[in-house]
């Protein structure tokens, strides 16, 4: 296993953000879609789930200490023929 790292230029990020706005998606959703496409390429199974955790403290509980982690499952298969913007949605 070899770790790869790449930094996007400011112009690339600005272009990505503009494309995301034009398609009504977030940058995080675009990166999740790219990540799932990479995993599909490396995997022998194109249809699988990705577990994503988010932090979502409900309104009105600012004084409460606790774990407000939420988990979300995203299915990767079934979008092979769709355009990338559709896969992101």
Rosetta silent file (secondary structure, phi, psi, omega in degrees, C-alpha in Angstrom):
SEQUENCE: XXXXXXXXXXXXXXXXXXXXXXXXXXXXXXXXXXXXXXXXXXXXXXXXXXXXXXXXXXXXXXXXXXXXXXXXXXXXXXXXXXXXXXXXX
SCORE:     score description
SCORE:     0.000 S_00000001
   1 L     0.000  134.856  178.869    0.000    0.000    0.000 S_00000001
   2 L  -130.964  126.859  179.484    1.309    3.424   -0.915 S_00000001
   3 L   -77.744  134.388  175.928   -0.258    6.681    0.189 S_00000001
   4 L  -113.458  145.529  179.249   -0.822    9.274   -2.519 S_00000001
   5 L  -138.993  140.183  179.436   -1.360   12.955   -1.869 S_00000001
   6 L  -146.698  135.408  178.052   -2.344   15.752   -4.200 S_00000001
   7 L  -108.554  130.337  177.252   -3.181   19.402   -3.498 S_00000001
   8 L   -80.777  142.800  176.548   -5.610   21.269   -5.716 S_00000001
   9 L   -72.438  164.342  177.613   -4.671   24.770   -6.828 S_00000001
  10 H   -60.728  -38.116  178.372   -6.849   27.716   -5.871 S_00000001
  11 H   -64.601  -40.161  178.730   -8.048   27.944   -9.475 S_00000001
  12 H   -64.600  -42.278  179.019   -9.016   24.251   -9.457 S_00000001
  13 H   -65.901  -40.346  177.728  -10.930   24.659   -6.199 S_00000001
  14 H   -62.697  -41.609  177.735  -12.692   27.757   -7.531 S_00000001
  15 H   -65.559  -41.374  177.319  -13.672   25.823  -10.667 S_00000001
  16 H   -62.451  -45.723  179.332  -14.859   22.862   -8.588 S_00000001
  17 H   -62.178  -39.407  178.573  -16.921   25.128   -6.337 S_00000001
  18 H   -64.998  -42.088  178.427  -18.484   26.839   -9.361 S_00000001
  19 H   -65.456  -39.678  178.351  -19.395   23.475  -10.900 S_00000001
  20 H   -62.882  -45.375  178.251  -20.862   22.286   -7.593 S_00000001
  21 H   -60.954  -41.800 -178.493  -22.992   25.432   -7.295 S_00000001
  22 H   -63.089  -29.304 -178.516  -24.169   25.039  -10.904 S_00000001
  23 H  -103.187    2.368  176.255  -25.335   21.490  -10.160 S_00000001
  24 L    69.414   35.672  178.531  -26.708   22.205   -6.678 S_00000001
  25 L  -128.113  166.461  178.920  -24.303   19.952   -4.791 S_00000001
  26 L   -94.395  162.114  175.406  -21.630   20.482   -2.172 S_00000001
  27 H   -61.863  -38.929  178.949  -17.895   20.060   -2.549 S_00000001
  28 H   -60.805  -40.620  178.690  -18.064   17.274    0.053 S_00000001
  29 H   -65.396  -38.069  178.436  -20.625   15.394   -2.070 S_00000001
  30 H   -64.943  -43.761  178.850  -18.383   15.724   -5.137 S_00000001
  31 H   -66.164  -36.792  176.899  -15.381   14.350   -3.235 S_00000001
  32 H   -63.437  -40.315  178.001  -17.499   11.487   -1.858 S_00000001
  33 H   -64.794  -41.986  177.715  -18.555   10.618   -5.410 S_00000001
  34 H   -63.662  -44.329  179.009  -14.936   10.671   -6.604 S_00000001
  35 H   -58.739  -43.993 -179.674  -13.896    8.520   -3.634 S_00000001
  36 H   -66.372  -35.302  177.520  -16.616    5.971   -4.429 S_00000001
  37 H   -66.713  -38.455  176.916  -15.538    5.849   -8.090 S_00000001
  38 H   -64.520  -45.500  178.893  -11.940    5.169   -7.051 S_00000001
  39 H   -62.967  -38.473  176.726  -13.063    2.401   -4.686 S_00000001
  40 H   -61.566  -39.857 -179.104  -15.254    0.910   -7.440 S_00000001
  41 H   -66.578  -38.114 -179.381  -12.282    0.840   -9.774 S_00000001
  42 H   -81.532  -18.506 -174.009  -10.095   -0.921   -7.209 S_00000001
  43 L   -91.901  157.014  172.718  -12.845   -3.272   -6.046 S_00000001
  44 L   -89.365   -6.781  179.892  -14.122   -6.465   -7.590 S_00000001
  45 L  -120.298  111.043 -176.875  -17.622   -5.445   -6.462 S_00000001
  46 L   -76.790  -14.104 -176.769  -18.982   -2.254   -8.034 S_00000001
  47 L  -113.156  106.712 -179.813  -22.046   -2.138   -5.749 S_00000001
  48 L  -151.813  174.500 -179.712  -21.233   -1.489   -2.083 S_00000001
  49 E  -108.067  144.273  172.226  -21.956    0.905    0.785 S_00000001
  50 E  -114.723  126.613  179.123  -19.762    3.662    2.184 S_00000001
  51 E   -92.321  120.446 -178.987  -20.343    4.589    5.815 S_00000001
  52 E  -118.568  131.493  177.250  -19.920    8.331    6.426 S_00000001
  53 E  -102.427  144.321  176.129  -20.084    9.919    9.856 S_00000001
  54 E  -134.059  161.956  177.269  -21.219   13.476   10.497 S_00000001
  55 E  -108.369  120.056 -176.658  -21.612   15.600   13.576 S_00000001
  56 L  -136.654   81.015  176.974  -25.112   16.962   14.005 S_00000001
  57 L   -70.973  123.471  179.654  -25.912   18.612   17.324 S_00000001
  58 L   -66.894  152.370  178.132  -29.643   19.343   17.334 S_00000001
  59 L   -61.306  144.834  175.133  -30.744   22.942   17.956 S_00000001
  60 L    87.513    5.048  179.659  -31.432   23.840   21.570 S_00000001
  61 L  -122.400   38.866 -177.312  -28.972   21.435   23.196 S_00000001
  62 L   -65.415  -26.968 -177.207  -25.897   23.650   23.415 S_00000001
  63 L   -92.796    3.971 -177.385  -25.480   22.907   27.137 S_00000001
  64 L   -97.470  133.711  175.189  -25.675   19.117   26.758 S_00000001
  65 L   -96.125  130.461  179.999  -22.544   16.974   26.662 S_00000001
  66 L   178.084  177.684  178.369  -22.877   13.926   24.463 S_00000001
  67 L   -97.300  109.816 -179.168  -22.085   12.117   21.271 S_00000001
  68 L  -104.944   26.858  179.670  -24.101   13.652   18.462 S_00000001
  69 E   -71.244  135.925  175.498  -22.439   11.600   15.745 S_00000001
  70 E  -118.625  145.452  176.844  -24.711   10.426   12.960 S_00000001
  71 E  -113.219  143.659 -179.219  -23.904    7.708   10.457 S_00000001
  72 E  -132.450  134.148  176.290  -25.066    7.680    6.850 S_00000001
  73 E  -102.267  129.991  178.205  -24.796    4.840    4.347 S_00000001
  74 E  -117.974  124.702  178.516  -24.251    5.744    0.703 S_00000001
  75 E   -84.336  136.565 -175.877  -24.735    3.126   -1.996 S_00000001
  76 L   -98.067  -25.318 -174.459  -22.210    3.267   -4.812 S_00000001
  77 L   -82.820  171.007  175.166  -23.682    0.945   -7.442 S_00000001
  78 L    86.708    3.653 -178.131  -26.402    1.482   -9.973 S_00000001
  79 L  -120.693   18.318 -171.867  -25.056    4.722  -11.425 S_00000001
  80 L   -58.241  -36.438 -176.802  -22.595    3.376  -13.970 S_00000001
  81 L   -93.675   -5.630 -177.492  -24.294    4.986  -16.965 S_00000001
  82 L   -78.622  151.627  174.101  -25.231    8.250  -15.218 S_00000001
  83 L   -65.152  156.056 -176.562  -23.322   11.478  -15.745 S_00000001
  84 H   -56.454  -42.385 -179.822  -20.975   12.410  -12.919 S_00000001
  85 H   -59.736  -35.107  176.655  -23.259   15.252  -11.707 S_00000001
  86 H   -70.538  -36.399  178.000  -26.099   12.744  -11.362 S_00000001
  87 H   -65.208  -35.330  179.509  -23.879   10.364   -9.426 S_00000001
  88 H   -65.255  -39.358  179.748  -23.021   13.148   -6.995 S_00000001
  89 L   -67.866    0.000    0.000  -26.698   13.792   -6.273 S_00000001
